[in-house]
């Protein structure tokens, strides 16, 4: 018997089955053949929240959560962040190799020349209330782009896909900036093709009446590195959403809107906004021990702490702490930093956090930096969305090209009643499954 196999005995039938183990994985579909009778459906795997299910093969991002390793296409994240530009790494993530100088020039030209938004987007934007959340505006606006590019649904055409990929990477900062200016009531700023990706984003956010926007180079580089750290993170909630919606061959603008909606949640990309609110609520270093006690009592979570995959440290959080020093050198120190450092210090010594392997994640310090650069907390997740779009699109492209993939369709264990008779309306009595006494959902 090959050592790379798994043998299981079904004690219901005393039958034994042997399955191949490949890449440390057994195929869930092999278990379907384990039956008690001919008409038995076969065994399924039950895995709520996909805690132990690989849904795809991927060449894009490698994470070793126990050792705190993150690599894009095999390159360690710290090297990429120190040595490369954002668009260079977007090329790497999408095409698998770092570009040559001429490939990079061409790529930068292409992205730069797709940053303009169709004028109709202004009208969509103007429809939002003055206090609309920028993340909701961004999600709706990127979905609205599907109306501008209806041919984008031809997802089996590689040239068409590449065109939409360029448009999305180029236009996400333009939409983000528009949503920010809308919330301030400021006129929208058009892109400036002379500037780098992040400088141009800053230009669209902050240019007022000056003829040419000049970004502070330290802040522009800090933003660029933050973008690099957020570009991809394998099969997280939003990326899985991108793949799942994309598996129905949906227009990529709608896929990105769906993925961004998943990212908006406070347990995912929305956590950076929540960290800032939490630090405001704590208010001063003196209140940190009491707040930690509340967390341990289960009253709330320590936002920006914990990760499904990283159980040692989040390598992005380490790099972000360094960026904070650079930014605070220009802007002055964010007064909330001291509260954050004290939270981290106490939590890292406390058995509750140590035993659960809870460490600061990417969101713990990023919000503080964004705030110091000049962003409102509502913009933080929008800032996460811009670079993560690259990862989503690379994963989408990989999914489309993967002959093993089809429309995603998990199974369920049905636990409800069966084959009931419909009682006529006039004869029905109140029961426990009504709106007044809702069943537990
Ligand atoms: N504060 C306090 N306790 C926590 C925290 C936290 N931030 N995170 C997890 N725990 C506890 C949790 O209550 C559980 O305890 P017990 O075993 O006693 O029930 C234990 O740690 C294991 O947690 P879990 O909920 O099973 O872990 P998970 O892998 O399902 O959740 C997480 C991962 C990131 C959703 C969670 O750690 C969390 O909610 N963190 C706060 C939100 C946050 O910072 N999210 C950003 C994640 S990184 C960026 C991104 O990928 O979007």
PDB file of N, CA and C in Angstrom, residues 105-139:
ATOM      1  N   UNK A 105       7.535  49.708 -17.720  1.00  0.00           N
ATOM      2  CA  UNK A 105       7.151  50.981 -18.352  1.00  0.00           C
ATOM      3  C   UNK A 105       5.814  50.859 -19.046  1.00  0.00           C
ATOM      4  N   UNK A 106       5.664  49.773 -19.793  1.00  0.00           N
ATOM      5  CA  UNK A 106       4.421  49.561 -20.542  1.00  0.00           C
ATOM      6  C   UNK A 106       3.237  49.404 -19.568  1.00  0.00           C
ATOM      7  N   UNK A 107       3.460  48.643 -18.504  1.00  0.00           N
ATOM      8  CA  UNK A 107       2.398  48.382 -17.521  1.00  0.00           C
ATOM      9  C   UNK A 107       1.982  49.687 -16.820  1.00  0.00           C
ATOM     10  N   UNK A 108       2.979  50.471 -16.434  1.00  0.00           N
ATOM     11  CA  UNK A 108       2.689  51.739 -15.760  1.00  0.00           C
ATOM     12  C   UNK A 108       1.902  52.649 -16.712  1.00  0.00           C
ATOM     13  N   UNK A 109       2.330  52.685 -17.985  1.00  0.00           N
ATOM     14  CA  UNK A 109       1.628  53.516 -18.978  1.00  0.00           C
ATOM     15  C   UNK A 109       0.161  53.067 -19.083  1.00  0.00           C
ATOM     16  N   UNK A 110      -0.035  51.766 -19.187  1.00  0.00           N
ATOM     17  CA  UNK A 110      -1.396  51.228 -19.358  1.00  0.00           C
ATOM     18  C   UNK A 110      -2.283  51.577 -18.162  1.00  0.00           C
ATOM     19  N   UNK A 111      -1.772  51.363 -16.966  1.00  0.00           N
ATOM     20  CA  UNK A 111      -2.591  51.642 -15.773  1.00  0.00           C
ATOM     21  C   UNK A 111      -2.857  53.149 -15.686  1.00  0.00           C
ATOM     22  N   UNK A 112      -1.811  53.935 -15.896  1.00  0.00           N
ATOM     23  CA  UNK A 112      -1.958  55.395 -15.796  1.00  0.00           C
ATOM     24  C   UNK A 112      -3.022  55.902 -16.777  1.00  0.00           C
ATOM     25  N   UNK A 113      -3.093  55.287 -17.938  1.00  0.00           N
ATOM     26  CA  UNK A 113      -4.034  55.779 -18.951  1.00  0.00           C
ATOM     27  C   UNK A 113      -5.424  55.153 -18.845  1.00  0.00           C
ATOM     28  N   UNK A 114      -5.667  54.472 -17.747  1.00  0.00           N
ATOM     29  CA  UNK A 114      -7.042  53.982 -17.508  1.00  0.00           C
ATOM     30  C   UNK A 114      -7.616  54.570 -16.228  1.00  0.00           C
ATOM     31  N   UNK A 115      -6.984  55.612 -15.681  1.00  0.00           N
ATOM     32  CA  UNK A 115      -7.437  56.111 -14.370  1.00  0.00           C
ATOM     33  C   UNK A 115      -8.691  56.991 -14.455  1.00  0.00           C
ATOM     34  N   UNK A 116      -8.971  57.530 -15.640  1.00  0.00           N
ATOM     35  CA  UNK A 116     -10.154  58.405 -15.781  1.00  0.00           C
ATOM     36  C   UNK A 116     -11.433  57.590 -15.592  1.00  0.00           C
ATOM     37  N   UNK A 117     -12.425  58.221 -14.982  1.00  0.00           N
ATOM     38  CA  UNK A 117     -13.734  57.573 -14.846  1.00  0.00           C
ATOM     39  C   UNK A 117     -14.696  58.158 -15.885  1.00  0.00           C
ATOM     40  N   UNK A 118     -15.579  57.334 -16.378  1.00  0.00           N
ATOM     41  CA  UNK A 118     -16.633  57.822 -17.268  1.00  0.00           C
ATOM     42  C   UNK A 118     -17.425  58.898 -16.513  1.00  0.00           C
ATOM     43  N   UNK A 119     -17.799  59.973 -17.225  1.00  0.00           N
ATOM     44  CA  UNK A 119     -18.465  61.103 -16.553  1.00  0.00           C
ATOM     45  C   UNK A 119     -19.771  60.694 -15.860  1.00  0.00           C
ATOM     46  N   UNK A 120     -20.345  59.615 -16.335  1.00  0.00           N
ATOM     47  CA  UNK A 120     -21.600  59.165 -15.711  1.00  0.00           C
ATOM     48  C   UNK A 120     -21.386  58.782 -14.237  1.00  0.00           C
ATOM     49  N   UNK A 121     -20.139  58.435 -13.897  1.00  0.00           N
ATOM     50  CA  UNK A 121     -19.862  58.053 -12.504  1.00  0.00           C
ATOM     51  C   UNK A 121     -20.100  59.215 -11.546  1.00  0.00           C
ATOM     52  N   UNK A 122     -19.884  60.452 -12.048  1.00  0.00           N
ATOM     53  CA  UNK A 122     -20.124  61.633 -11.205  1.00  0.00           C
ATOM     54  C   UNK A 122     -21.592  61.694 -10.804  1.00  0.00           C
ATOM     55  N   UNK A 123     -22.450  61.348 -11.783  1.00  0.00           N
ATOM     56  CA  UNK A 123     -23.898  61.421 -11.508  1.00  0.00           C
ATOM     57  C   UNK A 123     -24.291  60.369 -10.484  1.00  0.00           C
ATOM     58  N   UNK A 124     -23.709  59.174 -10.630  1.00  0.00           N
ATOM     59  CA  UNK A 124     -23.990  58.143  -9.612  1.00  0.00           C
ATOM     60  C   UNK A 124     -23.581  58.663  -8.241  1.00  0.00           C
ATOM     61  N   UNK A 125     -22.377  59.223  -8.198  1.00  0.00           N
ATOM     62  CA  UNK A 125     -21.814  59.676  -6.922  1.00  0.00           C
ATOM     63  C   UNK A 125     -22.687  60.774  -6.313  1.00  0.00           C
ATOM     64  N   UNK A 126     -23.163  61.671  -7.178  1.00  0.00           N
ATOM     65  CA  UNK A 126     -23.971  62.781  -6.654  1.00  0.00           C
ATOM     66  C   UNK A 126     -25.285  62.303  -6.053  1.00  0.00           C
ATOM     67  N   UNK A 127     -25.697  61.097  -6.402  1.00  0.00           N
ATOM     68  CA  UNK A 127     -26.939  60.552  -5.844  1.00  0.00           C
ATOM     69  C   UNK A 127     -26.815  60.144  -4.379  1.00  0.00           C
ATOM     70  N   UNK A 128     -25.600  60.017  -3.891  1.00  0.00           N
ATOM     71  CA  UNK A 128     -25.431  59.581  -2.492  1.00  0.00           C
ATOM     72  C   UNK A 128     -25.610  60.746  -1.534  1.00  0.00           C
ATOM     73  N   UNK A 129     -26.150  60.463  -0.365  1.00  0.00           N
ATOM     74  CA  UNK A 129     -26.275  61.488   0.675  1.00  0.00           C
ATOM     75  C   UNK A 129     -24.891  62.002   1.067  1.00  0.00           C
ATOM     76  N   UNK A 130     -24.868  63.213   1.609  1.00  0.00           N
ATOM     77  CA  UNK A 130     -23.581  63.827   1.989  1.00  0.00           C
ATOM     78  C   UNK A 130     -22.834  62.990   3.041  1.00  0.00           C
ATOM     79  N   UNK A 131     -23.614  62.230   3.865  1.00  0.00           N
ATOM     80  CA  UNK A 131     -22.952  61.476   4.939  1.00  0.00           C
ATOM     81  C   UNK A 131     -22.876  59.975   4.633  1.00  0.00           C
ATOM     82  N   UNK A 132     -23.012  59.614   3.349  1.00  0.00           N
ATOM     83  CA  UNK A 132     -22.927  58.183   2.992  1.00  0.00           C
ATOM     84  C   UNK A 132     -21.533  57.644   3.341  1.00  0.00           C
ATOM     85  N   UNK A 133     -21.499  56.401   3.792  1.00  0.00           N
ATOM     86  CA  UNK A 133     -20.200  55.802   4.133  1.00  0.00           C
ATOM     87  C   UNK A 133     -19.394  55.602   2.845  1.00  0.00           C
ATOM     88  N   UNK A 134     -18.131  56.059   2.818  1.00  0.00           N
ATOM     89  CA  UNK A 134     -17.342  55.939   1.577  1.00  0.00           C
ATOM     90  C   UNK A 134     -17.217  54.501   1.072  1.00  0.00           C
ATOM     91  N   UNK A 135     -17.234  53.537   1.992  1.00  0.00           N
ATOM     92  CA  UNK A 135     -17.101  52.142   1.548  1.00  0.00           C
ATOM     93  C   UNK A 135     -18.359  51.732   0.771  1.00  0.00           C
ATOM     94  N   UNK A 136     -19.529  52.160   1.251  1.00  0.00           N
ATOM     95  CA  UNK A 136     -20.769  51.830   0.532  1.00  0.00           C
ATOM     96  C   UNK A 136     -20.783  52.529  -0.820  1.00  0.00           C
ATOM     97  N   UNK A 137     -20.289  53.780  -0.854  1.00  0.00           N
ATOM     98  CA  UNK A 137     -20.245  54.493  -2.143  1.00  0.00           C
ATOM     99  C   UNK A 137     -19.308  53.777  -3.100  1.00  0.00           C
ATOM    100  N   UNK A 138     -18.186  53.304  -2.572  1.00  0.00           N
ATOM    101  CA  UNK A 138     -17.213  52.645  -3.437  1.00  0.00           C
ATOM    102  C   UNK A 138     -17.767  51.327  -3.999  1.00  0.00           C
ATOM    103  N   UNK A 139     -18.393  50.550  -3.119  1.00  0.00           N
ATOM    104  CA  UNK A 139     -18.944  49.255  -3.554  1.00  0.00           C
ATOM    105  C   UNK A 139     -20.005  49.484  -4.631  1.00  0.00           C
TER     106      UNK A 139
END
